[in-house]
GROMACS .gro file of C-alpha atoms in nm:
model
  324
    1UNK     CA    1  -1.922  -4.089   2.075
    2UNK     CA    2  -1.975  -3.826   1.824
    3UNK     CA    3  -1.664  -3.690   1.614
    4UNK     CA    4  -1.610  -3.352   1.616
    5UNK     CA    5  -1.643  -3.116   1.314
    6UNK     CA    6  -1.478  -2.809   1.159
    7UNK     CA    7  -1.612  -2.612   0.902
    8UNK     CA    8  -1.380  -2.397   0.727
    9UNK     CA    9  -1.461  -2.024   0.538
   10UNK     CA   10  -1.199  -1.864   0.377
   11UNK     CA   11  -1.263  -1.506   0.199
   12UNK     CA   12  -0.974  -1.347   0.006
   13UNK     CA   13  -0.863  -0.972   0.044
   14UNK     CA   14  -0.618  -0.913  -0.201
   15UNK     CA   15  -0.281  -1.071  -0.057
   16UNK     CA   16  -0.478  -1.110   0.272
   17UNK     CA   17  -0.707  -1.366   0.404
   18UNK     CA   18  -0.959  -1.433   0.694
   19UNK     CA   19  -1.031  -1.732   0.720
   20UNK     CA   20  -1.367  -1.831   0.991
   21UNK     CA   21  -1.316  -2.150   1.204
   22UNK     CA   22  -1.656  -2.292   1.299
   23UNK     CA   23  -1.656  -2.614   1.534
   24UNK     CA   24  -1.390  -2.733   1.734
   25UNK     CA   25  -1.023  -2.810   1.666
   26UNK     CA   26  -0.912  -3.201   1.775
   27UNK     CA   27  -0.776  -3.517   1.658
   28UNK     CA   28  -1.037  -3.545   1.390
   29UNK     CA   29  -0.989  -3.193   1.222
   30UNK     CA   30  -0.633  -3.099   1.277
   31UNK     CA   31  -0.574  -3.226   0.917
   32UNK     CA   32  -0.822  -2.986   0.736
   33UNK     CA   33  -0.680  -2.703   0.937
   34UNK     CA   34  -0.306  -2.777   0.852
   35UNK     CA   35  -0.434  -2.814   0.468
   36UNK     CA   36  -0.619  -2.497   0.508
   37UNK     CA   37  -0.370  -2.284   0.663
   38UNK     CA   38  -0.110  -2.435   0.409
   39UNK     CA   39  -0.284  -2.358   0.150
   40UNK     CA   40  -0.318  -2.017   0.215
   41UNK     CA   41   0.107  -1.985   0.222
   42UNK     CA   42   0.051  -2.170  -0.117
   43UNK     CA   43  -0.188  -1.901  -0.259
   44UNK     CA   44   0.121  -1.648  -0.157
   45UNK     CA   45  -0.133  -1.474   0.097
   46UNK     CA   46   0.084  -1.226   0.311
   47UNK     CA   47  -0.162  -1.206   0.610
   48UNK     CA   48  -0.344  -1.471   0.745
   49UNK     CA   49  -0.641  -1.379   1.018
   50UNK     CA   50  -0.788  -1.684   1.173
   51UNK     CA   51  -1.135  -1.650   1.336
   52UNK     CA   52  -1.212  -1.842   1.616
   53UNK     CA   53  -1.510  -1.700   1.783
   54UNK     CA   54  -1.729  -1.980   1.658
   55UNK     CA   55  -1.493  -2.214   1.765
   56UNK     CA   56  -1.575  -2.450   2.072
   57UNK     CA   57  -1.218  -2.595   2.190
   58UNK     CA   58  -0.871  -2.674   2.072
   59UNK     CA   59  -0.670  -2.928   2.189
   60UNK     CA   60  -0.233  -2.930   2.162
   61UNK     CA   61  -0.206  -3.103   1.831
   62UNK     CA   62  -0.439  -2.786   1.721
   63UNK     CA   63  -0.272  -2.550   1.914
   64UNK     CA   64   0.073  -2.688   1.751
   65UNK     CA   65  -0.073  -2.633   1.380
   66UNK     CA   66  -0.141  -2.260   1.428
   67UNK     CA   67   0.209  -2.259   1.569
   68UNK     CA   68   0.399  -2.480   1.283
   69UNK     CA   69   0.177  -2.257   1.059
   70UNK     CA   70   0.281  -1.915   1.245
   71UNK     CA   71   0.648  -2.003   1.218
   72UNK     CA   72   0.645  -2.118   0.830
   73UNK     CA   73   0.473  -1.771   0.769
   74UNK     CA   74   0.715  -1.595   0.944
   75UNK     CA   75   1.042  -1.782   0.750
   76UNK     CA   76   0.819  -1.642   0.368
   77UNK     CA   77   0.787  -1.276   0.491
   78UNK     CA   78   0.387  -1.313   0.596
   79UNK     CA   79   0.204  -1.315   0.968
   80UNK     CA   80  -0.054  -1.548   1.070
   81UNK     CA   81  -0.275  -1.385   1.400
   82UNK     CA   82  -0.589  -1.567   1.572
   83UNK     CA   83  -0.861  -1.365   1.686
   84UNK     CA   84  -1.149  -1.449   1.918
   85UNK     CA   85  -1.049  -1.780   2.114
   86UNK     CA   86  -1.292  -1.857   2.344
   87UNK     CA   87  -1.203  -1.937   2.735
   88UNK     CA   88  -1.069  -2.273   2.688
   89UNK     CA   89  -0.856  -2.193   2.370
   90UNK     CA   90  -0.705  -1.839   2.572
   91UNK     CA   91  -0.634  -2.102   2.906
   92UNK     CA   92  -0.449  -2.307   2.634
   93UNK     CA   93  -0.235  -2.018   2.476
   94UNK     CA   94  -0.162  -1.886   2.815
   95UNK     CA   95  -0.070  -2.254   2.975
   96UNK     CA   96   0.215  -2.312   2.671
   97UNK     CA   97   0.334  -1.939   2.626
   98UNK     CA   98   0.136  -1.918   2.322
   99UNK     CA   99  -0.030  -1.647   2.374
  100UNK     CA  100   0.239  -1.333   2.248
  101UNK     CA  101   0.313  -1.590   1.945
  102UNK     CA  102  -0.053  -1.595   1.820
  103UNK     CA  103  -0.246  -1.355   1.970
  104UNK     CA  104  -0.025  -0.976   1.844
  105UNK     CA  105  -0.349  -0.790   1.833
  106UNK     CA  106  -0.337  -0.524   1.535
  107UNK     CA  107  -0.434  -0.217   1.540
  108UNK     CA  108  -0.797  -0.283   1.439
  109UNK     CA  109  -0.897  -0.654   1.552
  110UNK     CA  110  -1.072  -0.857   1.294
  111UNK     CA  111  -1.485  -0.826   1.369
  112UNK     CA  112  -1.621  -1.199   1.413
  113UNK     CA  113  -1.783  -1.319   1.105
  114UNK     CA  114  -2.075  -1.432   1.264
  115UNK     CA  115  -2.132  -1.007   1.328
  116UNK     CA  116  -2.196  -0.956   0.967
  117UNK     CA  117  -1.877  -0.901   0.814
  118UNK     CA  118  -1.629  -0.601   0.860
  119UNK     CA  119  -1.684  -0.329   1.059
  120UNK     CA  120  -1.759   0.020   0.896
  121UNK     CA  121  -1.919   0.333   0.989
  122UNK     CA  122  -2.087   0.647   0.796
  123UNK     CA  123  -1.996   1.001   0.859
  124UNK     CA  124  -1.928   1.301   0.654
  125UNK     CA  125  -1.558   1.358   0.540
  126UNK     CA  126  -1.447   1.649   0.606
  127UNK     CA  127  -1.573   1.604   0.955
  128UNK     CA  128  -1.340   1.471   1.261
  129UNK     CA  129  -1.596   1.308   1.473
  130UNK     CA  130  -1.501   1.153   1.824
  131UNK     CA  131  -1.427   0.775   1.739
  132UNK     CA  132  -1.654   0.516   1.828
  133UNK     CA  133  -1.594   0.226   1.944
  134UNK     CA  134  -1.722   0.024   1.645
  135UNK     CA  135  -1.414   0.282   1.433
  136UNK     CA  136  -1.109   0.107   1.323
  137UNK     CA  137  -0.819   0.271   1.536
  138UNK     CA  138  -0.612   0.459   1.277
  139UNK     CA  139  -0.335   0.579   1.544
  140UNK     CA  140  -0.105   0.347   1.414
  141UNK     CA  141  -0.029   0.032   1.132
  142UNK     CA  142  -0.149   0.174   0.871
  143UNK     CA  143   0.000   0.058   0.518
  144UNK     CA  144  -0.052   0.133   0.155
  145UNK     CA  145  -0.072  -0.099  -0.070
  146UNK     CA  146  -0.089  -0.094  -0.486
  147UNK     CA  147  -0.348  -0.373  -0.576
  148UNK     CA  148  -0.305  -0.541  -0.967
  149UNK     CA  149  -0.605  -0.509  -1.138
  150UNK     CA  150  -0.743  -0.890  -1.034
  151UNK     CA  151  -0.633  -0.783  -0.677
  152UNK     CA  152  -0.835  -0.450  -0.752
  153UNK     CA  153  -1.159  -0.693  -0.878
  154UNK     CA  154  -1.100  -0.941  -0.535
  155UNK     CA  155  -1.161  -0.594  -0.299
  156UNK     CA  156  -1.428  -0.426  -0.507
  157UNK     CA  157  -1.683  -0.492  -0.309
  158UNK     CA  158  -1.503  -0.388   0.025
  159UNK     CA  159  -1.393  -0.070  -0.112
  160UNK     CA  160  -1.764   0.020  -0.226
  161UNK     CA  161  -1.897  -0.036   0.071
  162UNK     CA  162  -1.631   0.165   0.206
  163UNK     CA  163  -1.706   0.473  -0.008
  164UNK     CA  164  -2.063   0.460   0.026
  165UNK     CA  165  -2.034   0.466   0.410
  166UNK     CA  166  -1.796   0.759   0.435
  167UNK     CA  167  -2.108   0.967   0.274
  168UNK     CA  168  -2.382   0.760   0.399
  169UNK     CA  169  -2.696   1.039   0.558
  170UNK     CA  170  -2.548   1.316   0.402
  171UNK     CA  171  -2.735   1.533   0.128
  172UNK     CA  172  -2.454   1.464  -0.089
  173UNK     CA  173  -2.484   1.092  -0.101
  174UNK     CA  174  -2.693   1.098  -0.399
  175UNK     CA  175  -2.335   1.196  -0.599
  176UNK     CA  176  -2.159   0.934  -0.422
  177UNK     CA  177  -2.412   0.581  -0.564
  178UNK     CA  178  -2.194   0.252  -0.494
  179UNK     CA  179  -2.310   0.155  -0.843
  180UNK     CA  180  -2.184   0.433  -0.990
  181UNK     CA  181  -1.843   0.340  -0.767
  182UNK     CA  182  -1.823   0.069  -0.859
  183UNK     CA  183  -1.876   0.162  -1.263
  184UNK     CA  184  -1.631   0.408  -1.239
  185UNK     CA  185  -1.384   0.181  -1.092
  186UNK     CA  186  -1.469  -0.082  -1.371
  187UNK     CA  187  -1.418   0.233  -1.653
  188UNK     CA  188  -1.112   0.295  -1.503
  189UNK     CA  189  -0.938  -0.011  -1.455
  190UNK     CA  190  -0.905  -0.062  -1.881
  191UNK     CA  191  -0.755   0.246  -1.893
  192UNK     CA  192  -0.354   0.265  -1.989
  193UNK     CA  193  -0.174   0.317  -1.694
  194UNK     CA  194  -0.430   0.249  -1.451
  195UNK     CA  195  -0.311   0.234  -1.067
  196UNK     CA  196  -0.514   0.160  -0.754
  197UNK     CA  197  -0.374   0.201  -0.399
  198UNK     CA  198  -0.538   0.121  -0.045
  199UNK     CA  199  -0.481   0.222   0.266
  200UNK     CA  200  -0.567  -0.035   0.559
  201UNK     CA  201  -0.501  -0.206   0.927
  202UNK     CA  202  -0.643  -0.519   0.906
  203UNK     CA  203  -0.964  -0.366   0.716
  204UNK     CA  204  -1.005  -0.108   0.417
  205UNK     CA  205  -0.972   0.248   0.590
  206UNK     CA  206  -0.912   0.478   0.258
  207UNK     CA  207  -0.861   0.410  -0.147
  208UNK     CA  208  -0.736   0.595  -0.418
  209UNK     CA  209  -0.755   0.496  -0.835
  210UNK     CA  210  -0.706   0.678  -1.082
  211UNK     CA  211  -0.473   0.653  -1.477
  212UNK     CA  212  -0.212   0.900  -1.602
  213UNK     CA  213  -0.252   1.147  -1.916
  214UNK     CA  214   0.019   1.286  -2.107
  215UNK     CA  215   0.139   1.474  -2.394
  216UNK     CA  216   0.281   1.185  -2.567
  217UNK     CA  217  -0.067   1.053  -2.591
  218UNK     CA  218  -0.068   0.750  -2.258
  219UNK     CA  219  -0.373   0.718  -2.094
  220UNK     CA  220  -0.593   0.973  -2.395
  221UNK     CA  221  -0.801   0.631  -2.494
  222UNK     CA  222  -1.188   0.780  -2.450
  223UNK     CA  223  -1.074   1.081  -2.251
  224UNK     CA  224  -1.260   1.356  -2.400
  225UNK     CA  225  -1.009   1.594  -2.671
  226UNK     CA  226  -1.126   1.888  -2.552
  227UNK     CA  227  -1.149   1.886  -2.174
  228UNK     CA  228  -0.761   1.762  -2.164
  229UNK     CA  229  -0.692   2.129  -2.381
  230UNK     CA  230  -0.918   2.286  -2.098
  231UNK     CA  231  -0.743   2.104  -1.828
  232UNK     CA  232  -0.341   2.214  -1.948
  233UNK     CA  233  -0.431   2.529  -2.044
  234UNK     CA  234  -0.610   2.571  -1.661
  235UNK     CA  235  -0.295   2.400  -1.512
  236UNK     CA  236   0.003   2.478  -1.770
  237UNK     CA  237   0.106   2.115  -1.750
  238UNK     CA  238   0.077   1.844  -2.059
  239UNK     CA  239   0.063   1.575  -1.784
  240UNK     CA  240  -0.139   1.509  -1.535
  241UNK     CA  241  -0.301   1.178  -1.308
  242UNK     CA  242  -0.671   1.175  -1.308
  243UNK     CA  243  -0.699   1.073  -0.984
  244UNK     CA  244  -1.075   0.924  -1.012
  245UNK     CA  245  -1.159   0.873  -0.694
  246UNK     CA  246  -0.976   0.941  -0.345
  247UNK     CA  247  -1.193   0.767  -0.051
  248UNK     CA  248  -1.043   0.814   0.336
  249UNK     CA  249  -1.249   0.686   0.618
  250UNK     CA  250  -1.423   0.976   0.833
  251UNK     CA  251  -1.186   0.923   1.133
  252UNK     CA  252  -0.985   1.216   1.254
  253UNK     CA  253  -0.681   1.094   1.057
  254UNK     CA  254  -0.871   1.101   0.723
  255UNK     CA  255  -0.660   1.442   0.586
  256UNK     CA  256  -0.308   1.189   0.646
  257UNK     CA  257  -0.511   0.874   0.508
  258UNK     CA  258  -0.604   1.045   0.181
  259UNK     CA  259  -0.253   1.264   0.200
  260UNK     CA  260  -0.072   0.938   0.180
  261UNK     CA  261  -0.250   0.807  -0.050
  262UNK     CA  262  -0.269   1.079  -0.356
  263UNK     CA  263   0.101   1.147  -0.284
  264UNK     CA  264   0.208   0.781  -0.353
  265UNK     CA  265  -0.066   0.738  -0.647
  266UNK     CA  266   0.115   1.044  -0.801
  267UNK     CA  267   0.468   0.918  -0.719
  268UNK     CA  268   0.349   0.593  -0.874
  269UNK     CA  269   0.267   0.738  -1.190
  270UNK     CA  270   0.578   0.954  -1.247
  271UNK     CA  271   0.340   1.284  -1.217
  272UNK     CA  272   0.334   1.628  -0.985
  273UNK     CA  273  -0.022   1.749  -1.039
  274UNK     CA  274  -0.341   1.537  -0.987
  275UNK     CA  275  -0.687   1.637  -1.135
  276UNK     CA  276  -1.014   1.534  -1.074
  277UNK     CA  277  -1.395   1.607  -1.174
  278UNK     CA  278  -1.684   1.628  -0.959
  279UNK     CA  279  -2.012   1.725  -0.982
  280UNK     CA  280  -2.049   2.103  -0.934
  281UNK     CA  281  -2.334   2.024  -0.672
  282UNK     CA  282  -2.161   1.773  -0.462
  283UNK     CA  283  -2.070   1.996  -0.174
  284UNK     CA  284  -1.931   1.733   0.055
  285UNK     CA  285  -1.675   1.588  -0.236
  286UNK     CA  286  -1.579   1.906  -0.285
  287UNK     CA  287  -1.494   2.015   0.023
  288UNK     CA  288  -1.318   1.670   0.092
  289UNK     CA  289  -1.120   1.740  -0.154
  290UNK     CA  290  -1.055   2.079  -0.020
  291UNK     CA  291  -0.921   1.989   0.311
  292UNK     CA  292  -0.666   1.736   0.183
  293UNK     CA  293  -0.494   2.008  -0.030
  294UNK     CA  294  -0.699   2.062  -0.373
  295UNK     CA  295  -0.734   2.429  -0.552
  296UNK     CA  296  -1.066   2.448  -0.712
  297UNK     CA  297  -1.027   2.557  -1.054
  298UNK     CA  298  -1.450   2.647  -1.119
  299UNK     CA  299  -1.651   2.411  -1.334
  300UNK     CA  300  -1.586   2.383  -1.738
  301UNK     CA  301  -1.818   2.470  -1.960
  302UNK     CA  302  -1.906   2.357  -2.331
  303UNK     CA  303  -1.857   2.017  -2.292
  304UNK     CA  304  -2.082   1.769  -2.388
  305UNK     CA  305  -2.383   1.662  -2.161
  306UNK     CA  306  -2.641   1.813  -1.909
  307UNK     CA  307  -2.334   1.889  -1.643
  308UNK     CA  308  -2.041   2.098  -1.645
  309UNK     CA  309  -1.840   1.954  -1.440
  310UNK     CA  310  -1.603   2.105  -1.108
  311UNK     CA  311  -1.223   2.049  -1.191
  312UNK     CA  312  -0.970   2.046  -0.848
  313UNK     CA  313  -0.642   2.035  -0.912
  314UNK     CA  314  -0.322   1.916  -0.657
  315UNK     CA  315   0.034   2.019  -0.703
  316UNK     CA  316   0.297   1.774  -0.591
  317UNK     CA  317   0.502   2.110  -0.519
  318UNK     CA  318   0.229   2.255  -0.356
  319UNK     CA  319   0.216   2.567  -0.596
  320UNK     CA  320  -0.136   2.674  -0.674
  321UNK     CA  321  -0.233   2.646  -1.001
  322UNK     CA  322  -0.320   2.983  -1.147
  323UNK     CA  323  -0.675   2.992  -1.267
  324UNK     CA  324  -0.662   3.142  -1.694
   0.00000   0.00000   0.00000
């Protein structure tokens, strides 16, 4: 008789963690489950998604891990939720009452990992297209959550392929590279004061980074002299957040995604007026930008380089800024 076997994935999300099942679940592999799933509480991980579409069975000693496991997250403030079960592991939950223990569906189910990873679509963003069905459902469960900077280095990749999909096919994508994401996100994360927030169900749906300047001097290390003069003479104020970038996923709730998200990042950072730069030919950022609440102040000129860049502004107060 051959013994069974369970291979175990686990992939890290900032405090979250999916962890893909592959095999079945019985008296020979109960005990690397348990040690999985405990070590996972260990790690202080504060959502636990366990795939199981690549799972063949599960038999009650199994079944009474995922519940020992469920119940020990609950007691530390975290959630553990199973996703997938084939028809003999859904008979199972449904035969012991298991099923409203384990099975809480959020508001965007975990994709199988055997699909190719997380689920993400490209549109334009100020757009409200008709959701598809491969869309996360934003209705609902939606949190915000400040990362640490090794959180921030765990999700990079997530949250670039995030961005680059919210302008993927439009002729403003070439503004948008996920290199240059992902560079900017790097530049940004040494600088004082840095802050990154994201906004997500059970997958990345909007992000927001960015590092506070001020008059007495935080967050000035390599930001050019002479466009912070431009930029409080423009706005009247000797401190700002330069919010670097602000990402929301093209769903029709992207205005309240990215709304949420500047207003905390500001909060955060003790400031009432956000700036940002773009380049003066990318149209679509631009006009994001726009449509969750930015005045655009016309590009600045005599700086250094081939560009002069756009600067929007955002008032806490929601007072436009008068332009000088």
């Amino acid at each position: 008789m051959a013994l069974s076997r369970l291979d175990i994935h686990r992939r890290n999300r900032g405090e979250r963690t999916l962890v893909t099942l592959v095999g079945d679940i019985g008296p020979a592999t109960t005990p690397l489950l348990r040690a999985a799933v405990e070590q996972c509480l260990l790690d202080g991980v504060t959502v636990i998604d366990i795939d199981l579409a690549t799972v063949g069975s599960c038999d009650a000693r199994g079944l009474d891990v995922l519940l020992s496991a469920s119940r020990r997250a609950g007691r530390v403030h975290a959630r553990l939720r199973v996703h997938h079960p084939c028809a003999q592991i859904t008979r199972l939950l449904e035969a012991t009452g298991s099923a409203s223990l384990l099975l809480t569906a959020p508001v965007s189910p975990v994709p199988p990992a055997a699909s190719g990873g997380l689920t993400r679509t490209a549109a334009q963003a100020p757009e409200d297209p008709a959701r598809r069905p491969d869309q996360p459902a934003l209705r609902d469960g939606i949190r915000l959550r400040r990362l640490t900077r090794r959180q921030a280095e765990d999700m990079r990749e997530d949250i670039a392929d995030l961005a680059a999909e919210c302008v993927a096919g439009t002729a403003d994508a070439a503004y948008h590279d996920r290199g240059d994401f992902l560079h900017r996100l790097a530049v940004t994360a040494h600088r004082p004061g840095f802050a990154l927030l994201v906004a997500e169900t059970t997958v990345p749906v909007g992000c927001a980074f960015g590092f506070p300047v001020g008059s007495e001097g935080s967050g000035l290390r390599g930001f050019d002299g002479t466009l912070l003069e431009i930029i409080q003479r423009l706005t009247s104020r000797a401190r700002f957040v330069v919010l670097t970038q602000v990402v929301a996923h093209p769903h029709a709730q992207h205005r309240d995604i990215a709304r949420r998200l500047q207003q905390r990042l500001l909060t955060d950072l003790r400031s009432s007026l956000g700036v940002t730069l773009l380049h003066p030919a990318d149209r679509a950022g631009q006009a994001a930008f726009s449509s969750w609440g930015w005045q655009n102040m016309g590009e600045v000129l005599g700086l250094p380089g081939p560009v002069a860049p756009c600067v929007m502004t955002l008032s806490v107060e929601g007072q436009p800024m008068a332009r000088r």
